[in-house]
Coordinates of C-alpha atoms in Angstrom, one line a residue:
X55 CA -105.9 -168.5 -37.1
X56 CA -106.3 -165.9 -34.1
X57 CA -110.0 -165.7 -33.2
X58 CA -109.7 -162.0 -32.6
X59 CA -109.7 -161.5 -36.4
X60 CA -112.9 -163.6 -36.7
X61 CA -114.5 -161.6 -33.7
X62 CA -113.8 -158.1 -35.2
X63 CA -115.0 -159.2 -38.5
X64 CA -118.4 -160.3 -37.4
X65 CA -118.8 -157.4 -35.1
X66 CA -117.9 -154.9 -38.0
X67 CA -120.5 -156.8 -40.1
X68 CA -123.2 -156.6 -37.3
X69 CA -122.4 -152.8 -37.2
X70 CA -122.9 -152.1 -40.7
X71 CA -126.1 -153.8 -40.9
X72 CA -127.4 -152.0 -38.0
X73 CA -126.2 -148.5 -39.2
X74 CA -126.8 -148.8 -42.5
X75 CA -129.2 -151.5 -43.7
X76 CA -131.6 -151.2 -40.9
X77 CA -131.7 -147.5 -41.5
X78 CA -132.7 -148.0 -45.1
X79 CA -135.4 -150.6 -44.1
X80 CA -136.8 -148.0 -41.7
X81 CA -136.6 -145.1 -44.0
X82 CA -137.8 -146.6 -47.3
X83 CA -139.2 -150.1 -46.8
X84 CA -141.2 -149.8 -43.7
X85 CA -141.4 -146.0 -43.5
X86 CA -141.5 -145.9 -39.8
X87 CA -143.6 -143.0 -38.4
X88 CA -143.2 -141.3 -35.1
X89 CA -146.6 -139.9 -35.2
X90 CA -148.3 -143.2 -35.5
X91 CA -150.4 -144.3 -32.5
X92 CA -149.2 -147.7 -31.7
X93 CA -151.4 -150.5 -30.2
X94 CA -149.5 -149.9 -26.8
X95 CA -151.4 -146.7 -26.4
X96 CA -154.5 -147.3 -28.5
X97 CA -155.3 -150.6 -26.5
X98 CA -153.5 -150.1 -23.4
X99 CA -154.9 -152.4 -20.6
X100 CA -151.8 -152.6 -18.1
X101 CA -151.5 -156.4 -18.8
X102 CA -150.5 -157.2 -22.4
X103 CA -150.9 -153.6 -24.2
X104 CA -148.2 -151.5 -22.1
X105 CA -146.1 -148.7 -23.8
X106 CA -142.6 -149.3 -22.8
X107 CA -139.1 -147.7 -22.8
X108 CA -137.4 -149.0 -25.7
X109 CA -134.4 -150.3 -23.8
X110 CA -136.7 -152.4 -21.5
X111 CA -138.7 -153.8 -24.7
X112 CA -135.5 -154.5 -26.3
X113 CA -134.4 -156.7 -23.3
X114 CA -137.6 -158.5 -23.4
X115 CA -137.6 -158.9 -27.1
X116 CA -134.1 -160.1 -27.4
X117 CA -134.1 -162.5 -24.5
X118 CA -137.4 -164.0 -25.7
X119 CA -136.0 -164.7 -29.1
X120 CA -132.4 -165.8 -28.0
X121 CA -133.1 -168.6 -25.5
X122 CA -130.5 -171.5 -25.9
X123 CA -131.2 -171.9 -29.6
X124 CA -128.4 -169.4 -30.8
X125 CA -126.2 -171.4 -28.5
X126 CA -127.3 -174.8 -29.4
X127 CA -127.4 -174.3 -33.2
X128 CA -123.9 -172.7 -33.7
X129 CA -122.1 -175.0 -31.2
X130 CA -123.6 -177.9 -33.5
X131 CA -123.1 -176.5 -36.7
X132 CA -119.5 -176.0 -36.6
X133 CA -119.0 -179.6 -37.3
X134 CA -119.1 -178.8 -41.1
X135 CA -116.3 -176.1 -40.2
X136 CA -116.3 -172.6 -38.7
X137 CA -116.4 -170.7 -42.0
X138 CA -119.9 -171.8 -42.9
X139 CA -121.2 -171.2 -39.5
X140 CA -119.7 -167.7 -39.2
X141 CA -121.0 -166.6 -42.8
X142 CA -124.5 -168.0 -42.0
X143 CA -124.5 -166.3 -38.8
X144 CA -123.2 -162.7 -40.1
X145 CA -125.0 -162.7 -43.4
X146 CA -128.1 -164.2 -42.0
X147 CA -128.5 -161.8 -39.2
X148 CA -127.9 -158.6 -41.4
X149 CA -130.2 -159.3 -44.3
X150 CA -132.5 -162.3 -43.0
X151 CA -133.1 -162.0 -39.6
X152 CA -133.1 -158.1 -39.0
X153 CA -135.4 -157.6 -42.0
X154 CA -137.9 -160.5 -40.7
X155 CA -137.9 -159.5 -37.1
X156 CA -138.4 -155.7 -37.7
X157 CA -141.0 -156.7 -40.6
X158 CA -143.0 -158.7 -38.2
X159 CA -142.9 -156.0 -35.5
X160 CA -144.1 -153.5 -38.0
X161 CA -146.7 -155.5 -39.5
X162 CA -148.4 -156.2 -36.1
X163 CA -147.9 -152.8 -35.1
X164 CA -149.8 -151.5 -38.0
X165 CA -152.7 -153.9 -37.2
X166 CA -153.4 -153.4 -33.8
X167 CA -151.0 -155.7 -32.3
X168 CA -152.3 -158.9 -33.9
X169 CA -150.2 -162.0 -34.2
X170 CA -148.6 -163.2 -37.6
X171 CA -151.3 -166.0 -37.3
X172 CA -154.1 -163.5 -37.3
X173 CA -152.4 -161.3 -40.0
X174 CA -152.4 -164.4 -42.2
X175 CA -155.9 -164.6 -42.1
X176 CA -156.3 -161.0 -43.6
X177 CA -153.4 -161.2 -45.9
X178 CA -153.4 -164.7 -47.3
X179 CA -156.9 -166.0 -46.6
X180 CA -158.7 -168.1 -44.1
X181 CA -157.7 -171.3 -45.3
X182 CA -153.9 -170.7 -45.4
X183 CA -154.4 -168.9 -41.8
X184 CA -155.9 -172.1 -40.3
X185 CA -152.7 -174.3 -41.6
X186 CA -150.5 -171.4 -40.5
X187 CA -151.9 -171.9 -37.1
X188 CA -150.9 -175.6 -37.0
X189 CA -147.3 -174.7 -37.8
X190 CA -147.2 -172.1 -35.3
X191 CA -148.7 -174.5 -32.7
X192 CA -146.2 -177.1 -33.4
X193 CA -143.4 -174.6 -33.4
X194 CA -144.4 -173.0 -30.0
X195 CA -145.0 -176.7 -28.4
X196 CA -141.5 -177.6 -29.4
X197 CA -140.0 -174.6 -27.9
X198 CA -141.6 -174.7 -24.6
X199 CA -140.9 -178.4 -24.1
X200 CA -137.4 -178.8 -25.3
X201 CA -136.2 -175.7 -23.5
X202 CA -137.8 -177.3 -20.3
X203 CA -135.6 -180.3 -20.9
X204 CA -132.4 -178.1 -21.6
X205 CA -133.2 -176.1 -18.6
X206 CA -133.7 -179.2 -16.3
X207 CA -130.5 -180.7 -17.6
X208 CA -128.3 -177.4 -16.9
X209 CA -129.6 -177.4 -13.5
X210 CA -128.8 -180.8 -12.8
X211 CA -125.2 -180.9 -14.4
X212 CA -124.3 -177.2 -13.2
X213 CA -126.0 -177.1 -9.8
X214 CA -124.0 -173.7 -9.0
X215 CA -126.6 -172.3 -11.6
X216 CA -129.6 -172.9 -9.5
X217 CA -129.2 -169.9 -6.9
X218 CA -128.9 -167.2 -9.7
X219 CA -131.5 -168.9 -11.9
X220 CA -134.2 -168.6 -9.4
X221 CA -132.9 -165.6 -7.6
X222 CA -133.3 -163.8 -11.0
X223 CA -137.0 -163.9 -10.7
X224 CA -137.1 -162.0 -7.3
X225 CA -134.6 -159.4 -8.9
X226 CA -136.9 -159.2 -11.7
X227 CA -140.0 -158.5 -9.4
X228 CA -138.2 -155.6 -7.6
X229 CA -137.0 -154.1 -10.9
X230 CA -140.6 -154.0 -11.8
X231 CA -141.9 -152.6 -9.0
X232 CA -139.0 -150.0 -8.8
X233 CA -139.2 -148.7 -12.2
X234 CA -143.1 -149.0 -12.6
X235 CA -144.5 -148.2 -9.3
X236 CA -141.8 -146.5 -7.5
X237 CA -140.8 -144.5 -10.8
X238 CA -137.1 -144.7 -10.0
X239 CA -134.6 -144.0 -12.8
X240 CA -133.9 -146.8 -14.9
X241 CA -129.9 -146.5 -15.0
X242 CA -129.3 -146.6 -11.4
X243 CA -131.9 -149.7 -10.9
X244 CA -130.2 -151.6 -13.9
X245 CA -126.7 -151.0 -12.2
X246 CA -128.1 -152.4 -8.7
X247 CA -130.0 -155.2 -10.2
X248 CA -126.9 -156.4 -12.3
X249 CA -124.7 -156.2 -9.2
X250 CA -127.3 -158.4 -7.5
X251 CA -127.4 -160.9 -10.2
X252 CA -123.9 -161.5 -10.5
X253 CA -123.5 -161.6 -6.7
X254 CA -126.0 -164.4 -6.9
X255 CA -123.8 -166.2 -9.5
X256 CA -120.8 -165.8 -6.9
X257 CA -122.9 -167.2 -4.4
X258 CA -124.3 -170.1 -6.5
X259 CA -120.7 -171.0 -7.4
X260 CA -120.1 -171.3 -3.6
X261 CA -123.1 -173.2 -2.8
X262 CA -124.3 -175.2 -5.5
X263 CA -127.7 -176.8 -5.3
X264 CA -128.3 -180.6 -5.6
X265 CA -131.6 -182.1 -4.9
X266 CA -131.7 -185.4 -3.4
X267 CA -132.3 -188.6 -5.5
X268 CA -135.8 -188.6 -4.1
X269 CA -137.7 -185.4 -3.3
X270 CA -141.3 -185.8 -2.2
X271 CA -141.1 -189.2 -4.0
X272 CA -140.0 -187.5 -7.4
X273 CA -136.7 -187.5 -9.1
X274 CA -134.8 -184.1 -9.6
X275 CA -135.7 -184.4 -13.2
X276 CA -139.4 -184.3 -12.3
X277 CA -139.2 -181.8 -9.7
X278 CA -137.4 -179.4 -12.0
X279 CA -139.9 -179.9 -14.9
X280 CA -142.9 -179.4 -12.9
X281 CA -141.3 -176.3 -11.1
X282 CA -140.6 -174.7 -14.5
X283 CA -144.3 -175.3 -16.0
X284 CA -145.6 -174.0 -12.8
X285 CA -143.5 -170.8 -13.0
X286 CA -144.0 -170.3 -16.8
X287 CA -147.8 -170.8 -16.4
X288 CA -147.9 -168.3 -13.6
X289 CA -145.7 -165.6 -15.5
X290 CA -147.5 -166.1 -18.6
X291 CA -150.7 -164.8 -16.8
X292 CA -149.1 -161.8 -14.9
X293 CA -149.0 -158.3 -16.2
X294 CA -145.8 -158.0 -18.4
X295 CA -144.6 -155.1 -16.4
X296 CA -144.5 -157.3 -13.1
X297 CA -142.1 -160.0 -14.4
X298 CA -141.8 -160.7 -18.3
X299 CA -140.4 -157.1 -19.0
X300 CA -137.9 -156.5 -16.0
X301 CA -136.8 -160.1 -16.0
X302 CA -136.0 -160.2 -20.0
X303 CA -134.4 -156.9 -19.7
X304 CA -132.2 -157.6 -16.7
X305 CA -131.4 -160.9 -18.6
X306 CA -130.6 -158.8 -21.8
X307 CA -128.1 -156.6 -19.6
X308 CA -126.5 -159.5 -18.2
X309 CA -126.1 -161.2 -21.4
X310 CA -124.2 -158.4 -22.7
X311 CA -122.0 -158.5 -19.6
X312 CA -121.3 -162.0 -20.4
X313 CA -120.6 -161.5 -23.8
X314 CA -118.3 -158.5 -22.9
X315 CA -116.4 -161.0 -20.7
X316 CA -116.2 -163.7 -23.2
X317 CA -115.0 -161.4 -26.3
X318 CA -112.7 -159.8 -23.6
X319 CA -111.1 -162.9 -22.8
X320 CA -110.5 -163.6 -26.5
X321 CA -108.9 -160.1 -26.9
X322 CA -106.8 -160.1 -23.7
X323 CA -105.8 -163.7 -24.1
X324 CA -104.7 -162.9 -27.7
X325 CA -102.5 -160.0 -26.6
X326 CA -101.3 -160.8 -23.0
X327 CA -101.3 -164.5 -22.8
X328 CA -98.1 -166.4 -23.3
X329 CA -100.1 -169.4 -24.8
X330 CA -103.1 -167.6 -26.7
X331 CA -106.0 -169.6 -27.7
X332 CA -105.9 -170.2 -31.6
X333 CA -109.1 -171.7 -33.8
X334 CA -108.4 -175.5 -33.7
X335 CA -111.5 -176.5 -35.6
X336 CA -111.2 -176.7 -39.3
X337 CA -112.5 -174.0 -41.7
X338 CA -114.1 -176.6 -43.7
X339 CA -114.5 -179.9 -42.0
X340 CA -113.7 -182.7 -44.7
X341 CA -113.6 -185.4 -42.2
X342 CA -117.1 -185.3 -40.7
X343 CA -118.1 -188.3 -38.4
X344 CA -120.2 -191.0 -39.8
X345 CA -123.8 -190.0 -40.0
X346 CA -123.4 -186.4 -40.4
X347 CA -126.0 -184.9 -42.9
X348 CA -125.0 -182.7 -45.8
X349 CA -124.0 -179.2 -45.3
X350 CA -126.7 -178.1 -47.5
X351 CA -129.4 -177.8 -46.7
X352 CA -129.0 -179.0 -42.9
X353 CA -126.6 -175.9 -41.9
X354 CA -129.6 -173.4 -42.6
X355 CA -131.9 -175.3 -40.4
X356 CA -129.6 -176.3 -37.7
X357 CA -128.6 -172.7 -37.2
X358 CA -131.7 -170.9 -37.0
X359 CA -132.0 -168.5 -34.1
X360 CA -128.7 -166.4 -34.7
X361 CA -129.5 -166.3 -38.4
X362 CA -133.3 -166.5 -38.9
X363 CA -136.1 -167.9 -37.1
X364 CA -139.6 -168.1 -37.2
X365 CA -140.1 -168.0 -33.8
X366 CA -138.7 -164.3 -33.7
X367 CA -141.9 -163.5 -35.8
X368 CA -144.2 -164.9 -33.0
X369 CA -142.5 -162.7 -30.5
X370 CA -142.6 -159.6 -32.4
X371 CA -146.0 -159.9 -33.3
X372 CA -147.2 -161.6 -30.0
X373 CA -146.0 -159.6 -27.3
X374 CA -143.3 -157.0 -28.4
X375 CA -145.8 -155.3 -30.9
X376 CA -148.1 -154.8 -27.7
X377 CA -145.5 -152.8 -25.9
X378 CA -144.1 -150.6 -28.6
X379 CA -144.1 -147.0 -27.4
X380 CA -143.2 -145.2 -30.7
X381 CA -143.1 -147.1 -33.9
X382 CA -139.5 -145.7 -34.9
X383 CA -138.5 -147.8 -31.6
X384 CA -139.3 -151.1 -33.9
X385 CA -135.8 -150.7 -35.5
X386 CA -134.0 -150.9 -32.2
X387 CA -136.1 -153.5 -30.8
X388 CA -136.6 -155.5 -33.9
X389 CA -133.6 -155.2 -35.8
X390 CA -131.1 -154.8 -33.0
X391 CA -132.6 -157.5 -31.2
X392 CA -131.7 -159.7 -34.2
X393 CA -128.0 -158.3 -33.8
X394 CA -127.8 -159.1 -30.2
X395 CA -128.7 -162.7 -31.3
X396 CA -125.9 -162.6 -33.9
X397 CA -123.2 -161.4 -31.3
X398 CA -124.6 -164.5 -29.0
X399 CA -124.1 -166.8 -32.0
X400 CA -120.8 -165.4 -32.8
X401 CA -119.8 -165.6 -29.2
X402 CA -120.8 -169.4 -29.3
X403 CA -118.7 -170.1 -32.3
X404 CA -115.7 -168.5 -30.7
X405 CA -116.0 -170.5 -27.6
X406 CA -116.3 -173.9 -29.4
X407 CA -113.7 -173.4 -32.0
X408 CA -111.0 -171.6 -30.1
X409 CA -111.9 -172.6 -26.5
X410 CA -110.1 -176.0 -26.9
X411 CA -106.4 -176.2 -26.7
X412 CA -105.8 -178.7 -29.4
X413 CA -107.3 -180.2 -32.4
X414 CA -107.5 -183.7 -30.6
X415 CA -109.6 -182.1 -27.8
X416 CA -112.0 -180.4 -30.4
X417 CA -112.4 -183.8 -32.3
X418 CA -113.3 -185.7 -28.9
X419 CA -116.3 -183.3 -28.5
X420 CA -117.3 -183.4 -32.2
X421 CA -117.0 -187.0 -32.7
X422 CA -120.5 -187.3 -33.7
X423 CA -123.2 -185.1 -34.9
X424 CA -125.1 -183.2 -32.4
X425 CA -122.0 -183.6 -30.1
X426 CA -121.6 -180.1 -29.5
X427 CA -124.4 -177.9 -28.1
X428 CA -124.7 -175.9 -24.7
X429 CA -122.1 -177.9 -22.9
X430 CA -119.3 -177.3 -25.5
X431 CA -120.2 -173.6 -25.3
X432 CA -119.9 -173.7 -21.4
X433 CA -116.8 -175.8 -21.4
X434 CA -114.9 -174.1 -24.3
X435 CA -116.0 -170.5 -23.2
X436 CA -115.2 -171.3 -19.5
X437 CA -111.5 -172.4 -20.8
X438 CA -111.4 -169.0 -22.7
X439 CA -112.4 -167.0 -19.7
X440 CA -110.0 -168.8 -17.3
X441 CA -107.1 -168.3 -19.6
X442 CA -108.1 -164.8 -20.9
X443 CA -109.3 -162.9 -18.0
X444 CA -108.4 -165.2 -15.2
X445 CA -111.6 -166.3 -14.1
X446 CA -111.5 -169.6 -12.1
X447 CA -112.9 -172.5 -14.5
X448 CA -115.9 -173.0 -12.2
X449 CA -116.9 -169.6 -12.0
X450 CA -116.7 -169.3 -15.7
X451 CA -118.9 -172.3 -16.3
X452 CA -121.2 -171.0 -13.8
X453 CA -121.6 -167.6 -15.5
X454 CA -122.0 -169.3 -19.2
X455 CA -124.4 -171.8 -17.9
X456 CA -126.4 -169.3 -15.7
X457 CA -126.7 -167.3 -19.2
X458 CA -127.8 -170.2 -21.1
X459 CA -130.6 -171.2 -18.3
X460 CA -132.0 -167.6 -18.0
X461 CA -132.5 -167.3 -21.8
X462 CA -134.1 -170.5 -22.3
X463 CA -136.5 -169.9 -19.4
X464 CA -137.3 -166.3 -20.7
X465 CA -138.1 -167.8 -24.2
X466 CA -140.0 -170.7 -22.5
X467 CA -142.3 -168.3 -20.3
X468 CA -142.7 -166.0 -23.4
X469 CA -143.5 -169.2 -25.6
X470 CA -146.4 -170.3 -23.0
X471 CA -147.7 -166.8 -23.2
X472 CA -148.0 -166.9 -26.9
X473 CA -149.0 -170.7 -27.0
X474 CA -151.9 -169.4 -24.8
X475 CA -152.9 -166.4 -27.7
X476 CA -152.6 -169.3 -30.3
X477 CA -155.1 -171.4 -28.2
X478 CA -157.3 -168.4 -27.9
X479 CA -157.1 -167.9 -31.7
X480 CA -157.9 -171.3 -32.5
X481 CA -161.1 -171.3 -30.2
X482 CA -162.1 -168.2 -32.1
X483 CA -161.4 -170.1 -35.4
X484 CA -163.9 -172.5 -34.1
X485 CA -166.6 -170.1 -32.7
X486 CA -165.5 -171.0 -29.0
X487 CA -164.3 -168.3 -26.6
X488 CA -161.5 -169.4 -24.4
X489 CA -160.7 -167.4 -21.7
X490 CA -157.0 -166.9 -20.5
X491 CA -156.8 -169.1 -17.5
X492 CA -158.5 -172.1 -19.3
X493 CA -156.1 -171.4 -22.1
X494 CA -152.9 -171.5 -19.9
X495 CA -154.2 -174.5 -18.4
X496 CA -154.4 -176.4 -21.8
X497 CA -150.9 -174.7 -22.6
X498 CA -149.3 -176.3 -19.1
X499 CA -151.1 -179.7 -19.6
X500 CA -150.3 -180.3 -23.1
X501 CA -146.6 -179.3 -22.3
X502 CA -146.4 -181.6 -19.5
X503 CA -147.9 -184.4 -21.2
X504 CA -145.3 -184.3 -24.1
X505 CA -142.6 -183.7 -21.7
X506 CA -143.4 -186.7 -19.5
X507 CA -144.5 -188.8 -22.7
X508 CA -141.2 -191.0 -22.4
X509 CA -141.2 -191.5 -18.6
X510 CA -140.8 -189.3 -15.5
X511 CA -137.4 -188.3 -16.6
X512 CA -138.9 -185.4 -18.6
X513 CA -136.8 -186.1 -21.6
X514 CA -140.0 -186.4 -23.6
X515 CA -139.8 -182.7 -24.7
X516 CA -137.0 -183.5 -27.2
X517 CA -139.4 -186.2 -28.7
X518 CA -140.5 -183.8 -31.7
X519 CA -137.5 -181.6 -31.4
X520 CA -135.9 -182.9 -34.7
X521 CA -138.7 -181.3 -36.4
X522 CA -137.9 -177.8 -35.0
X523 CA -135.3 -176.8 -37.4
X524 CA -137.2 -177.1 -40.8
X525 CA -140.6 -176.2 -39.2
X526 CA -138.9 -173.2 -37.5
X527 CA -137.5 -172.1 -40.8
X528 CA -140.5 -172.9 -42.9
X529 CA -142.6 -170.4 -40.5
X530 CA -140.0 -167.7 -41.0
X531 CA -140.6 -168.1 -44.8
X532 CA -144.3 -167.9 -44.4
X533 CA -143.8 -164.7 -42.0
X534 CA -141.7 -163.1 -44.7
X535 CA -144.4 -164.0 -47.4
X536 CA -146.9 -162.0 -45.4
X537 CA -144.6 -159.2 -44.9
X538 CA -143.9 -159.4 -48.8
X539 CA -147.8 -159.3 -49.6
X540 CA -148.3 -156.2 -47.3
X541 CA -145.5 -154.3 -49.1
X542 CA -146.8 -155.1 -52.5
X543 CA -150.0 -154.0 -51.4
X544 CA -148.4 -150.7 -50.3
X545 CA -146.4 -150.6 -53.6
X546 CA -143.2 -150.7 -51.7
X547 CA -140.0 -152.5 -52.3
X548 CA -140.7 -156.1 -51.6
X549 CA -137.3 -157.5 -52.8
X550 CA -135.7 -157.3 -49.1
X551 CA -138.5 -159.7 -48.2
X552 CA -138.6 -162.0 -51.1
X553 CA -135.1 -162.9 -51.6
X554 CA -134.6 -164.3 -47.9
X555 CA -138.1 -165.8 -48.3
X556 CA -137.1 -167.8 -51.2
X557 CA -133.7 -169.0 -50.0
X558 CA -135.3 -169.8 -46.6
X559 CA -138.3 -171.8 -48.0
X560 CA -136.1 -173.8 -50.5
X561 CA -133.7 -174.7 -47.8
X562 CA -136.2 -175.6 -45.0
X563 CA -138.4 -177.6 -47.5
X564 CA -135.6 -179.5 -48.8
X565 CA -134.3 -180.3 -45.3
X566 CA -138.1 -181.4 -44.4
X567 CA -137.8 -183.9 -47.5
X568 CA -134.9 -185.4 -46.4
X569 CA -135.9 -185.8 -42.9
X570 CA -139.2 -187.6 -44.0
X571 CA -137.1 -190.3 -45.6
X572 CA -135.0 -190.7 -42.7
X573 CA -138.0 -191.1 -40.3
X574 CA -139.2 -194.0 -42.5
X575 CA -136.2 -195.7 -42.5
X576 CA -137.1 -199.6 -42.2
X577 CA -134.1 -200.1 -39.9
X578 CA -135.3 -197.4 -37.5
X579 CA -138.6 -195.9 -38.3
X580 CA -140.1 -193.0 -36.3
X581 CA -143.8 -192.8 -37.4
X582 CA -144.9 -190.0 -35.3
X583 CA -142.2 -187.7 -36.5
X584 CA -142.9 -188.9 -40.1
X585 CA -146.8 -188.2 -39.7
X586 CA -145.9 -184.7 -38.2
X587 CA -143.2 -184.0 -41.0
X588 CA -145.9 -184.9 -43.6
X589 CA -148.6 -182.7 -42.1
X590 CA -145.8 -179.9 -42.0
X591 CA -144.8 -180.3 -45.4
X592 CA -148.6 -180.3 -46.9
X593 CA -149.4 -177.5 -44.9
X594 CA -146.5 -175.3 -45.8
X595 CA -147.0 -176.2 -49.6
X596 CA -150.6 -175.2 -49.1
X597 CA -149.9 -171.8 -47.4
X598 CA -147.1 -171.2 -50.1
X599 CA -149.6 -171.6 -52.9
X600 CA -152.0 -169.3 -50.9
X601 CA -149.5 -166.7 -50.6
X602 CA -148.4 -166.8 -54.3
X603 CA -152.1 -166.2 -55.2
X604 CA -152.3 -163.3 -52.7
X605 CA -149.0 -161.8 -54.2
X606 CA -150.6 -161.9 -57.7
X607 CA -153.7 -160.3 -56.3
X608 CA -151.9 -157.6 -54.4
X609 CA -150.0 -156.8 -57.4
X610 CA -153.1 -156.4 -59.7
X611 CA -155.4 -154.8 -57.2
X612 CA -155.2 -150.8 -56.8
X613 CA -152.6 -149.6 -54.1
X614 CA -153.8 -150.2 -50.8
X615 CA -155.9 -147.3 -49.6
X616 CA -154.0 -144.8 -47.2
X617 CA -155.3 -145.5 -43.6
X618 CA -155.9 -142.8 -41.1
X619 CA -152.5 -143.1 -39.7
X620 CA -150.9 -142.7 -43.3
X621 CA -153.4 -139.7 -43.7
X622 CA -152.2 -138.0 -40.5
X623 CA -148.5 -138.4 -41.7
X624 CA -149.2 -136.9 -45.0
X625 CA -150.8 -133.9 -43.2
X626 CA -147.8 -133.3 -40.9
X627 CA -145.4 -133.4 -43.9
X628 CA -147.5 -130.6 -45.5
X629 CA -147.9 -128.5 -42.4

């Protein structure tokens, strides 16, 4: 099959989702109001609450939620065949992720920028909220530690990505200063910044940085892990306009440049190449390697980001809602942020199913479950770009590896900021006030402790990663449940939230039950993961019961009284 057809079909589905379905959600379900005073204005502090241009905020939101997960998940999931992965990415983005991300952003915006964890206390009660915080803490801990390992491995395996990775920080600082202090126009600043960033990629390809086997008495793995956590801790404390916003914005722009190159390679290669790439992976793989789990339910937790992800709700309600300039901007930031991630996942699928020349080459990569991943994306995408648009293989690999590293890094530092908020919320729950510096120190120390828990090689961050898929999707279902409760209380149509909530919860809970038996396998038991999975299952069931009770109460109670914001909207309509 020609990959161009798959690419065009996917883009068309995403376009229909944004221009049709998201418009319905914005007008009929969430009823976004341009006159509503957002928390960014009401609580502006110049650090976390900062009114932000919607394009810059979209860049922050998109790159924070993207990370490496929309690359890793689809690149692994195609082992079941390209069609299941394609369908879940497209349908999941349009009807699940877009609704979830926009809904979490709207709900937080209507509640003074409070996080999903804090909202759970108001809408489902204190008992459910405490258990909700446990799930949130574990998800964020998994994200920052696992992504640190992913970045470290890429910096070692692709040393040409080192210069552009760290150089991007300086570029972001200059962009923030130019836009917010010098008040320079955004478009020329963006053009110059992207040119510099891609120049750094060319420089990095020519001058790869390989650390010596022993640097200050430490291995390269240890050095990179320490550097990443120190950077993440500092970045999470800085005002968002200094580094977080401009870094994420520039990364968002460079991602679309990278995706444009990848998609162009598919299109141009199909038209002009004498030996165009075709999809060599099977539509449905009926000969999966031994040990590969069942398609259902594992597909729905293997591909999380890129279809729907609970982590997105944490970003939407944790940082993005505090920077929303106007409420209608939530549609572009939240829903189109999900579409951007869908485009990245679609590009990943194209790279790993059409980048290899032969079925034999593809089978060699997918000889075992988990055999794909970031390296398959970099290798397959690099071959597509080399044959399609003539970029040298090494430069193509550098572009894609840098893209993966930068997104993982933005997710990591946003995750550390969010985990700091969670630590402070846990402190409030136990009546202990935790300032942001001690909270950040706790986050850094706990993250480093887990990452180095299996040695100074720093691979301990993957210790609890097998739980990420199920935990993350259970968190998504719990976030959707809060959105549904709010809609029921306001007497608005809750079905756009209830349908994906039901499907995601059933699949994630099913996967969690299957994992428990695997962790308790007498031949190869893992009692830590077994215990954590049991805790997650109990917490999820408990919260689900609390949610059902909250929905029942919301349906019986009188409609939620109109707040001042809704009253002002009604007055404007009368005028």
